[in-house]
Amino acid sequence: MVDSVFISELSSAEFKAKVAAGAPVFLPLGATEQHGPHLPLGVDVVLPTGVCERVAREVGGLVAPTIPYGYKSQPRSGGGEAFPGTISLDANTFSLVIRDVIRSLGHHGVRRFVLVIGHFENTWPSVEGLDLGLRELRRDGITDVTALRLEYWDFVDRSTLDRLFPDGFPGTELEHASLLETSLMLLLRPELVDMSKVPSDGPAKFPNYDVTPFPKGLVPASGVLADARGSSAEKGQWLMDDHVRKIAAAVKKELGL
Ligand code: ZN
Ligand code: MN
């Protein structure tokens, strides 16, 4: 049998056997979105996929193909839709993709799901997609499904954040293309990071409300919302260790593994 957690690298028969053995299926929910001049457009795909791969190994799970497009980038959390290369789905489309994938996996016997959000804006549309998918399965007579839905960045120790941000954590929304994402990319795909291009035009100062059209000049021209200076693979490893340990513990607890 192939030793991979990725469904796309298994044969149909290998997939069937692992699902029959009760393997939970992780579904990373990514995005294709600008991440400043120093990071590629695929950050929100690479990071949740990498987290899911490691947690799945730990708990005997499988990783479904990552959804590569997310709900629309918002100015206050991703810089907005205007940056070239940001490719987004309507919330309805995004949630229906999740619904269909869950229905399909459910029909193939999957009874444990873990949806892992890698893009801030995917949060509520993923709640909707999961709800619709589970509703369809119930209507098809499949009533014994358990599902977790989480944002990977929430699984970090306070002490780790204190080590990373001695002057105070700016908050998850402003971390777009900043220290956390850049450090994790330096850990997972350093060849895709150009630290010589890290800008210094942040951090953004946003009002605590949305305005449409969004006032010009509030989003830093670089698209980096906080600060990526000081990022390192070592810091990425601190984060990854927390993410994997804490998500694995939640998955084991809630899915009875
Ligand atoms: Zn991101
Ligand atoms: Mn994002």
PDB file of C-alpha atoms and ligand atoms in Angstrom:
ATOM      1  CA  MET A   1       0.000   0.000   0.000  1.00  0.00           C
ATOM      2  CA  VAL A   2       1.240   3.496  -0.825  1.00  0.00           C
ATOM      3  CA  ASP A   3       2.328   5.356   2.294  1.00  0.00           C
ATOM      4  CA  SER A   4       0.721   8.717   1.647  1.00  0.00           C
ATOM      5  CA  VAL A   5      -1.903  10.698   3.531  1.00  0.00           C
ATOM      6  CA  PHE A   6      -2.941  12.487   0.342  1.00  0.00           C
ATOM      7  CA  ILE A   7      -6.059  11.026  -1.252  1.00  0.00           C
ATOM      8  CA  SER A   8      -4.807  12.160  -4.655  1.00  0.00           C
ATOM      9  CA  GLU A   9      -1.755   9.883  -4.265  1.00  0.00           C
ATOM     10  CA  LEU A  10      -3.746   6.760  -3.359  1.00  0.00           C
ATOM     11  CA  SER A  11      -5.503   4.291  -5.604  1.00  0.00           C
ATOM     12  CA  SER A  12      -9.243   3.918  -5.303  1.00  0.00           C
ATOM     13  CA  ALA A  13      -8.762   0.591  -3.498  1.00  0.00           C
ATOM     14  CA  GLU A  14      -6.267   2.084  -1.038  1.00  0.00           C
ATOM     15  CA  PHE A  15      -8.644   4.972  -0.342  1.00  0.00           C
ATOM     16  CA  LYS A  16     -11.495   2.531   0.232  1.00  0.00           C
ATOM     17  CA  ALA A  17      -9.480   0.458   2.702  1.00  0.00           C
ATOM     18  CA  LYS A  18      -8.376   3.450   4.758  1.00  0.00           C
ATOM     19  CA  VAL A  19     -11.887   4.873   4.918  1.00  0.00           C
ATOM     20  CA  ALA A  20     -13.252   1.460   5.938  1.00  0.00           C
ATOM     21  CA  ALA A  21     -10.719   1.494   8.789  1.00  0.00           C
ATOM     22  CA  GLY A  22     -12.281   4.737  10.022  1.00  0.00           C
ATOM     23  CA  ALA A  23      -9.754   7.299   8.777  1.00  0.00           C
ATOM     24  CA  PRO A  24     -10.850  10.910   9.292  1.00  0.00           C
ATOM     25  CA  VAL A  25     -10.619  13.050   6.153  1.00  0.00           C
ATOM     26  CA  PHE A  26      -9.060  16.496   6.364  1.00  0.00           C
ATOM     27  CA  LEU A  27     -10.251  19.108   3.877  1.00  0.00           C
ATOM     28  CA  PRO A  28      -7.923  22.141   3.633  1.00  0.00           C
ATOM     29  CA  LEU A  29      -9.766  25.274   2.497  1.00  0.00           C
ATOM     30  CA  GLY A  30      -7.325  27.611   0.789  1.00  0.00           C
ATOM     31  CA  ALA A  31      -7.263  30.665  -1.432  1.00  0.00           C
ATOM     32  CA  THR A  32      -5.320  32.152  -4.319  1.00  0.00           C
ATOM     33  CA  GLU A  33      -4.498  35.625  -3.083  1.00  0.00           C
ATOM     34  CA  GLN A  34      -1.774  38.246  -3.124  1.00  0.00           C
ATOM     35  CA  HIS A  35       0.632  37.958  -0.186  1.00  0.00           C
ATOM     36  CA  GLY A  36       2.914  40.917  -0.753  1.00  0.00           C
ATOM     37  CA  PRO A  37       6.056  41.118  -2.906  1.00  0.00           C
ATOM     38  CA  HIS A  38       7.962  38.459  -0.973  1.00  0.00           C
ATOM     39  CA  LEU A  39       5.446  35.573  -0.978  1.00  0.00           C
ATOM     40  CA  PRO A  40       3.639  33.634  -3.729  1.00  0.00           C
ATOM     41  CA  LEU A  41      -0.094  33.691  -4.432  1.00  0.00           C
ATOM     42  CA  GLY A  42      -0.496  30.167  -3.067  1.00  0.00           C
ATOM     43  CA  VAL A  43       0.379  30.767   0.598  1.00  0.00           C
ATOM     44  CA  ASP A  44      -3.157  30.020   1.781  1.00  0.00           C
ATOM     45  CA  VAL A  45      -2.986  26.692  -0.090  1.00  0.00           C
ATOM     46  CA  VAL A  46       0.496  25.655   1.062  1.00  0.00           C
ATOM     47  CA  LEU A  47       0.005  26.340   4.769  1.00  0.00           C
ATOM     48  CA  PRO A  48      -3.268  24.529   5.586  1.00  0.00           C
ATOM     49  CA  THR A  49      -2.174  21.651   3.351  1.00  0.00           C
ATOM     50  CA  GLY A  50       1.092  21.365   5.278  1.00  0.00           C
ATOM     51  CA  VAL A  51      -0.690  21.470   8.627  1.00  0.00           C
ATOM     52  CA  CYS A  52      -3.248  18.870   7.519  1.00  0.00           C
ATOM     53  CA  GLU A  53      -0.522  16.578   6.186  1.00  0.00           C
ATOM     54  CA  ARG A  54       1.254  16.527   9.560  1.00  0.00           C
ATOM     55  CA  VAL A  55      -1.870  16.165  11.693  1.00  0.00           C
ATOM     56  CA  ALA A  56      -3.215  13.426   9.411  1.00  0.00           C
ATOM     57  CA  ARG A  57       0.031  11.465   9.869  1.00  0.00           C
ATOM     58  CA  GLU A  58      -0.321  11.832  13.616  1.00  0.00           C
ATOM     59  CA  VAL A  59      -3.923  10.596  13.785  1.00  0.00           C
ATOM     60  CA  GLY A  60      -4.056   8.136  10.875  1.00  0.00           C
ATOM     61  CA  GLY A  61      -6.085  10.436   8.662  1.00  0.00           C
ATOM     62  CA  LEU A  62      -6.301  11.299   4.978  1.00  0.00           C
ATOM     63  CA  VAL A  63      -6.030  14.696   3.291  1.00  0.00           C
ATOM     64  CA  ALA A  64      -8.478  15.518   0.502  1.00  0.00           C
ATOM     65  CA  PRO A  65      -7.293  17.799  -2.325  1.00  0.00           C
ATOM     66  CA  THR A  66      -7.060  21.372  -1.047  1.00  0.00           C
ATOM     67  CA  ILE A  67      -9.725  23.779  -2.323  1.00  0.00           C
ATOM     68  CA  PRO A  68      -7.454  26.283  -4.125  1.00  0.00           C
ATOM     69  CA  TYR A  69      -9.908  29.207  -4.304  1.00  0.00           C
ATOM     70  CA  GLY A  70     -11.468  30.976  -1.349  1.00  0.00           C
ATOM     71  CA  TYR A  71     -14.137  33.499  -0.528  1.00  0.00           C
ATOM     72  CA  LYS A  72     -13.347  37.071  -1.639  1.00  0.00           C
ATOM     73  CA  SER A  73     -10.333  38.800  -0.133  1.00  0.00           C
ATOM     74  CA  GLN A  74     -11.417  41.592   2.206  1.00  0.00           C
ATOM     75  CA  PRO A  75      -9.399  44.828   2.512  1.00  0.00           C
ATOM     76  CA  ARG A  76      -9.051  44.551   6.296  1.00  0.00           C
ATOM     77  CA  SER A  77      -7.863  40.926   6.296  1.00  0.00           C
ATOM     78  CA  GLY A  78      -6.331  40.191   2.883  1.00  0.00           C
ATOM     79  CA  GLY A  79      -5.859  43.516   1.117  1.00  0.00           C
ATOM     80  CA  GLY A  80      -8.950  43.158  -1.067  1.00  0.00           C
ATOM     81  CA  GLU A  81      -9.802  41.914  -4.520  1.00  0.00           C
ATOM     82  CA  ALA A  82      -7.916  44.523  -6.568  1.00  0.00           C
ATOM     83  CA  PHE A  83      -4.431  42.996  -6.304  1.00  0.00           C
ATOM     84  CA  PRO A  84      -3.456  41.153  -9.494  1.00  0.00           C
ATOM     85  CA  GLY A  85      -3.551  37.393  -9.096  1.00  0.00           C
ATOM     86  CA  THR A  86      -6.161  37.249  -6.360  1.00  0.00           C
ATOM     87  CA  ILE A  87      -8.749  34.791  -7.719  1.00  0.00           C
ATOM     88  CA  SER A  88     -11.860  34.314  -5.595  1.00  0.00           C
ATOM     89  CA  LEU A  89     -15.224  32.610  -5.439  1.00  0.00           C
ATOM     90  CA  ASP A  90     -18.596  34.001  -4.442  1.00  0.00           C
ATOM     91  CA  ALA A  91     -19.546  32.804  -0.950  1.00  0.00           C
ATOM     92  CA  ASN A  92     -22.379  30.779  -2.438  1.00  0.00           C
ATOM     93  CA  THR A  93     -20.071  29.038  -4.921  1.00  0.00           C
ATOM     94  CA  PHE A  94     -17.458  28.348  -2.250  1.00  0.00           C
ATOM     95  CA  SER A  95     -19.965  26.832   0.152  1.00  0.00           C
ATOM     96  CA  LEU A  96     -21.487  24.685  -2.598  1.00  0.00           C
ATOM     97  CA  VAL A  97     -18.045  23.287  -3.483  1.00  0.00           C
ATOM     98  CA  ILE A  98     -17.644  22.215   0.145  1.00  0.00           C
ATOM     99  CA  ARG A  99     -21.172  20.801   0.197  1.00  0.00           C
ATOM    100  CA  ASP A 100     -20.508  18.688  -2.885  1.00  0.00           C
ATOM    101  CA  VAL A 101     -17.133  17.381  -1.653  1.00  0.00           C
ATOM    102  CA  ILE A 102     -18.625  16.376   1.711  1.00  0.00           C
ATOM    103  CA  ARG A 103     -21.570  14.689   0.057  1.00  0.00           C
ATOM    104  CA  SER A 104     -19.272  12.777  -2.274  1.00  0.00           C
ATOM    105  CA  LEU A 105     -16.914  11.659   0.492  1.00  0.00           C
ATOM    106  CA  GLY A 106     -19.881  10.744   2.695  1.00  0.00           C
ATOM    107  CA  HIS A 107     -21.314   8.537  -0.032  1.00  0.00           C
ATOM    108  CA  HIS A 108     -17.924   6.784  -0.130  1.00  0.00           C
ATOM    109  CA  GLY A 109     -18.115   5.960   3.536  1.00  0.00           C
ATOM    110  CA  VAL A 110     -16.284   8.847   5.220  1.00  0.00           C
ATOM    111  CA  ARG A 111     -17.850   9.532   8.625  1.00  0.00           C
ATOM    112  CA  ARG A 112     -15.244  11.821  10.185  1.00  0.00           C
ATOM    113  CA  PHE A 113     -14.402  15.193   8.662  1.00  0.00           C
ATOM    114  CA  VAL A 114     -11.975  17.929   9.642  1.00  0.00           C
ATOM    115  CA  LEU A 115     -12.327  21.194   7.701  1.00  0.00           C
ATOM    116  CA  VAL A 116      -9.182  23.281   8.125  1.00  0.00           C
ATOM    117  CA  ILE A 117      -9.428  26.951   7.138  1.00  0.00           C
ATOM    118  CA  GLY A 118      -6.263  28.534   5.712  1.00  0.00           C
ATOM    119  CA  HIS A 119      -7.777  31.868   4.610  1.00  0.00           C
ATOM    120  CA  PHE A 120      -9.514  34.215   7.009  1.00  0.00           C
ATOM    121  CA  GLU A 121     -12.475  34.986   4.733  1.00  0.00           C
ATOM    122  CA  ASN A 122     -13.392  31.295   4.357  1.00  0.00           C
ATOM    123  CA  THR A 123     -14.662  31.019   7.905  1.00  0.00           C
ATOM    124  CA  TRP A 124     -18.412  31.657   7.613  1.00  0.00           C
ATOM    125  CA  PRO A 125     -18.882  30.320   4.060  1.00  0.00           C
ATOM    126  CA  SER A 126     -17.255  27.077   5.287  1.00  0.00           C
ATOM    127  CA  VAL A 127     -19.801  26.886   8.118  1.00  0.00           C
ATOM    128  CA  GLU A 128     -22.511  27.122   5.474  1.00  0.00           C
ATOM    129  CA  GLY A 129     -20.888  24.536   3.185  1.00  0.00           C
ATOM    130  CA  LEU A 130     -20.483  22.054   6.018  1.00  0.00           C
ATOM    131  CA  ASP A 131     -24.075  22.557   7.132  1.00  0.00           C
ATOM    132  CA  LEU A 132     -25.393  21.986   3.601  1.00  0.00           C
ATOM    133  CA  GLY A 133     -23.209  18.911   3.099  1.00  0.00           C
ATOM    134  CA  LEU A 134     -24.287  17.290   6.353  1.00  0.00           C
ATOM    135  CA  ARG A 135     -27.929  18.118   5.596  1.00  0.00           C
ATOM    136  CA  GLU A 136     -27.700  16.368   2.237  1.00  0.00           C
ATOM    137  CA  LEU A 137     -26.088  13.328   3.830  1.00  0.00           C
ATOM    138  CA  ARG A 138     -28.820  13.148   6.482  1.00  0.00           C
ATOM    139  CA  ARG A 139     -31.429  13.275   3.741  1.00  0.00           C
ATOM    140  CA  ASP A 140     -29.592  10.394   2.082  1.00  0.00           C
ATOM    141  CA  GLY A 141     -29.894   8.415   5.325  1.00  0.00           C
ATOM    142  CA  ILE A 142     -26.324   9.017   6.527  1.00  0.00           C
ATOM    143  CA  THR A 143     -26.748  10.277  10.075  1.00  0.00           C
ATOM    144  CA  ASP A 144     -23.572   9.154  11.871  1.00  0.00           C
ATOM    145  CA  VAL A 145     -21.152  11.845  10.659  1.00  0.00           C
ATOM    146  CA  THR A 146     -18.946  13.873  13.002  1.00  0.00           C
ATOM    147  CA  ALA A 147     -17.187  16.974  11.711  1.00  0.00           C
ATOM    148  CA  LEU A 148     -14.736  19.517  13.057  1.00  0.00           C
ATOM    149  CA  ARG A 149     -14.210  22.912  11.466  1.00  0.00           C
ATOM    150  CA  LEU A 150     -11.288  25.060  12.576  1.00  0.00           C
ATOM    151  CA  GLU A 151      -8.843  27.843  11.752  1.00  0.00           C
ATOM    152  CA  TYR A 152      -5.328  26.419  12.103  1.00  0.00           C
ATOM    153  CA  TRP A 153      -3.851  29.685  13.447  1.00  0.00           C
ATOM    154  CA  ASP A 154      -6.022  29.492  16.564  1.00  0.00           C
ATOM    155  CA  PHE A 155      -4.017  26.455  17.722  1.00  0.00           C
ATOM    156  CA  VAL A 156      -1.012  28.198  19.202  1.00  0.00           C
ATOM    157  CA  ASP A 157       0.203  28.568  22.755  1.00  0.00           C
ATOM    158  CA  ARG A 158       0.037  32.007  24.351  1.00  0.00           C
ATOM    159  CA  SER A 159       3.704  31.571  25.285  1.00  0.00           C
ATOM    160  CA  THR A 160       4.616  31.035  21.612  1.00  0.00           C
ATOM    161  CA  LEU A 161       2.846  34.260  20.591  1.00  0.00           C
ATOM    162  CA  ASP A 162       4.668  36.076  23.403  1.00  0.00           C
ATOM    163  CA  ARG A 163       8.006  34.767  22.076  1.00  0.00           C
ATOM    164  CA  LEU A 164       7.105  35.783  18.499  1.00  0.00           C
ATOM    165  CA  PHE A 165       5.692  39.201  19.386  1.00  0.00           C
ATOM    166  CA  PRO A 166       7.482  40.652  22.415  1.00  0.00           C
ATOM    167  CA  ASP A 167       5.763  44.004  21.678  1.00  0.00           C
ATOM    168  CA  GLY A 168       2.282  42.462  21.480  1.00  0.00           C
ATOM    169  CA  PHE A 169       0.414  40.313  18.942  1.00  0.00           C
ATOM    170  CA  PRO A 170      -1.233  42.509  16.250  1.00  0.00           C
ATOM    171  CA  GLY A 171      -4.079  39.996  15.761  1.00  0.00           C
ATOM    172  CA  THR A 172      -4.854  37.307  13.218  1.00  0.00           C
ATOM    173  CA  GLU A 173      -6.523  39.565  10.648  1.00  0.00           C
ATOM    174  CA  LEU A 174      -3.508  41.871  10.316  1.00  0.00           C
ATOM    175  CA  GLU A 175      -1.148  38.905  10.105  1.00  0.00           C
ATOM    176  CA  HIS A 176      -1.850  38.639   6.380  1.00  0.00           C
ATOM    177  CA  ALA A 177       1.499  38.037   4.590  1.00  0.00           C
ATOM    178  CA  SER A 178       3.245  39.001   7.818  1.00  0.00           C
ATOM    179  CA  LEU A 179       5.393  37.255  10.436  1.00  0.00           C
ATOM    180  CA  LEU A 180       3.292  34.111  10.934  1.00  0.00           C
ATOM    181  CA  GLU A 181       2.599  33.261   7.304  1.00  0.00           C
ATOM    182  CA  THR A 182       6.106  34.236   6.185  1.00  0.00           C
ATOM    183  CA  SER A 183       7.769  32.124   8.901  1.00  0.00           C
ATOM    184  CA  LEU A 184       5.628  29.092   8.060  1.00  0.00           C
ATOM    185  CA  MET A 185       6.453  29.527   4.365  1.00  0.00           C
ATOM    186  CA  LEU A 186      10.170  29.719   5.224  1.00  0.00           C
ATOM    187  CA  LEU A 187       9.699  26.387   6.982  1.00  0.00           C
ATOM    188  CA  LEU A 188       7.672  24.633   4.279  1.00  0.00           C
ATOM    189  CA  ARG A 189       8.651  26.241   0.941  1.00  0.00           C
ATOM    190  CA  PRO A 190      11.687  28.503   1.463  1.00  0.00           C
ATOM    191  CA  GLU A 191      12.429  28.511  -2.267  1.00  0.00           C
ATOM    192  CA  LEU A 192       9.178  30.468  -2.782  1.00  0.00           C
ATOM    193  CA  VAL A 193      10.079  33.248  -0.310  1.00  0.00           C
ATOM    194  CA  ASP A 194      12.236  36.281  -1.171  1.00  0.00           C
ATOM    195  CA  MET A 195      13.178  37.936   2.119  1.00  0.00           C
ATOM    196  CA  SER A 196      15.000  40.712   0.208  1.00  0.00           C
ATOM    197  CA  LYS A 197      11.563  41.936  -0.939  1.00  0.00           C
ATOM    198  CA  VAL A 198       9.919  42.167   2.485  1.00  0.00           C
ATOM    199  CA  PRO A 199       8.317  45.638   2.604  1.00  0.00           C
ATOM    200  CA  SER A 200       8.196  48.066   5.504  1.00  0.00           C
ATOM    201  CA  ASP A 201       5.051  50.089   4.697  1.00  0.00           C
ATOM    202  CA  GLY A 202       2.885  48.494   7.402  1.00  0.00           C
ATOM    203  CA  PRO A 203       1.307  47.970   9.745  1.00  0.00           C
ATOM    204  CA  ALA A 204      -2.087  48.950   8.372  1.00  0.00           C
ATOM    205  CA  LYS A 205      -4.334  51.130  10.506  1.00  0.00           C
ATOM    206  CA  PHE A 206      -7.930  50.239   9.756  1.00  0.00           C
ATOM    207  CA  PRO A 207     -11.222  51.468  11.227  1.00  0.00           C
ATOM    208  CA  ASN A 208     -13.230  48.756  12.979  1.00  0.00           C
ATOM    209  CA  TYR A 209     -15.853  48.778  10.195  1.00  0.00           C
ATOM    210  CA  ASP A 210     -16.068  48.233   6.442  1.00  0.00           C
ATOM    211  CA  VAL A 211     -16.597  51.034   3.953  1.00  0.00           C
ATOM    212  CA  THR A 212     -17.461  50.432   0.296  1.00  0.00           C
ATOM    213  CA  PRO A 213     -15.680  51.612  -1.720  1.00  0.00           C
ATOM    214  CA  PHE A 214     -12.818  51.120   0.718  1.00  0.00           C
ATOM    215  CA  PRO A 215     -10.921  54.397   1.308  1.00  0.00           C
ATOM    216  CA  LYS A 216      -7.815  54.685  -0.860  1.00  0.00           C
ATOM    217  CA  GLY A 217      -4.473  54.532   0.892  1.00  0.00           C
ATOM    218  CA  LEU A 218      -5.549  52.500   3.927  1.00  0.00           C
ATOM    219  CA  VAL A 219      -4.336  49.167   2.555  1.00  0.00           C
ATOM    220  CA  PRO A 220      -0.516  49.294   2.400  1.00  0.00           C
ATOM    221  CA  ALA A 221       0.573  49.367  -1.252  1.00  0.00           C
ATOM    222  CA  SER A 222       2.674  46.253  -0.652  1.00  0.00           C
ATOM    223  CA  GLY A 223      -0.384  44.205   0.358  1.00  0.00           C
ATOM    224  CA  VAL A 224       1.359  43.200   3.607  1.00  0.00           C
ATOM    225  CA  LEU A 225      -0.925  44.245   6.459  1.00  0.00           C
ATOM    226  CA  ALA A 226       1.406  44.015   9.476  1.00  0.00           C
ATOM    227  CA  ASP A 227       5.124  43.238   9.327  1.00  0.00           C
ATOM    228  CA  ALA A 228       7.098  40.288   7.951  1.00  0.00           C
ATOM    229  CA  ARG A 229      10.545  41.463   9.040  1.00  0.00           C
ATOM    230  CA  GLY A 230      12.170  39.063  11.454  1.00  0.00           C
ATOM    231  CA  SER A 231      10.436  36.011   9.960  1.00  0.00           C
ATOM    232  CA  SER A 232      12.409  32.764  10.090  1.00  0.00           C
ATOM    233  CA  ALA A 233      12.023  29.052   9.512  1.00  0.00           C
ATOM    234  CA  GLU A 234      12.785  28.506  13.187  1.00  0.00           C
ATOM    235  CA  LYS A 235       9.777  30.629  14.165  1.00  0.00           C
ATOM    236  CA  GLY A 236       7.761  28.714  11.580  1.00  0.00           C
ATOM    237  CA  GLN A 237       8.750  25.501  13.332  1.00  0.00           C
ATOM    238  CA  TRP A 238       7.537  26.841  16.710  1.00  0.00           C
ATOM    239  CA  LEU A 239       4.188  27.596  15.099  1.00  0.00           C
ATOM    240  CA  MET A 240       3.949  24.297  13.239  1.00  0.00           C
ATOM    241  CA  ASP A 241       4.758  22.314  16.395  1.00  0.00           C
ATOM    242  CA  ASP A 242       1.915  24.053  18.249  1.00  0.00           C
ATOM    243  CA  HIS A 243      -0.527  23.718  15.348  1.00  0.00           C
ATOM    244  CA  VAL A 244       0.080  19.996  14.884  1.00  0.00           C
ATOM    245  CA  ARG A 245       0.092  19.088  18.576  1.00  0.00           C
ATOM    246  CA  LYS A 246      -2.996  21.091  19.484  1.00  0.00           C
ATOM    247  CA  ILE A 247      -5.075  20.249  16.394  1.00  0.00           C
ATOM    248  CA  ALA A 248      -4.212  16.544  16.741  1.00  0.00           C
ATOM    249  CA  ALA A 249      -5.354  16.639  20.353  1.00  0.00           C
ATOM    250  CA  ALA A 250      -8.689  18.253  19.406  1.00  0.00           C
ATOM    251  CA  VAL A 251      -9.226  15.792  16.564  1.00  0.00           C
ATOM    252  CA  LYS A 252      -8.477  12.775  18.752  1.00  0.00           C
ATOM    253  CA  LYS A 253     -10.782  14.036  21.486  1.00  0.00           C
ATOM    254  CA  GLU A 254     -13.759  14.942  19.309  1.00  0.00           C
ATOM    255  CA  LEU A 255     -13.516  12.091  16.813  1.00  0.00           C
ATOM    256  CA  GLY A 256     -12.815   9.410  19.400  1.00  0.00           C
ATOM    257  CA  LEU A 257      -9.489   8.324  17.911  1.00  0.00           C
TER     258      LEU A 257
HETATM  259 ZN    ZN B   1      -2.702  34.127   3.870  1.00  0.00          ZN
HETATM  260 MN    MN B   2      -5.890  34.803   2.933  1.00  0.00          MN
END
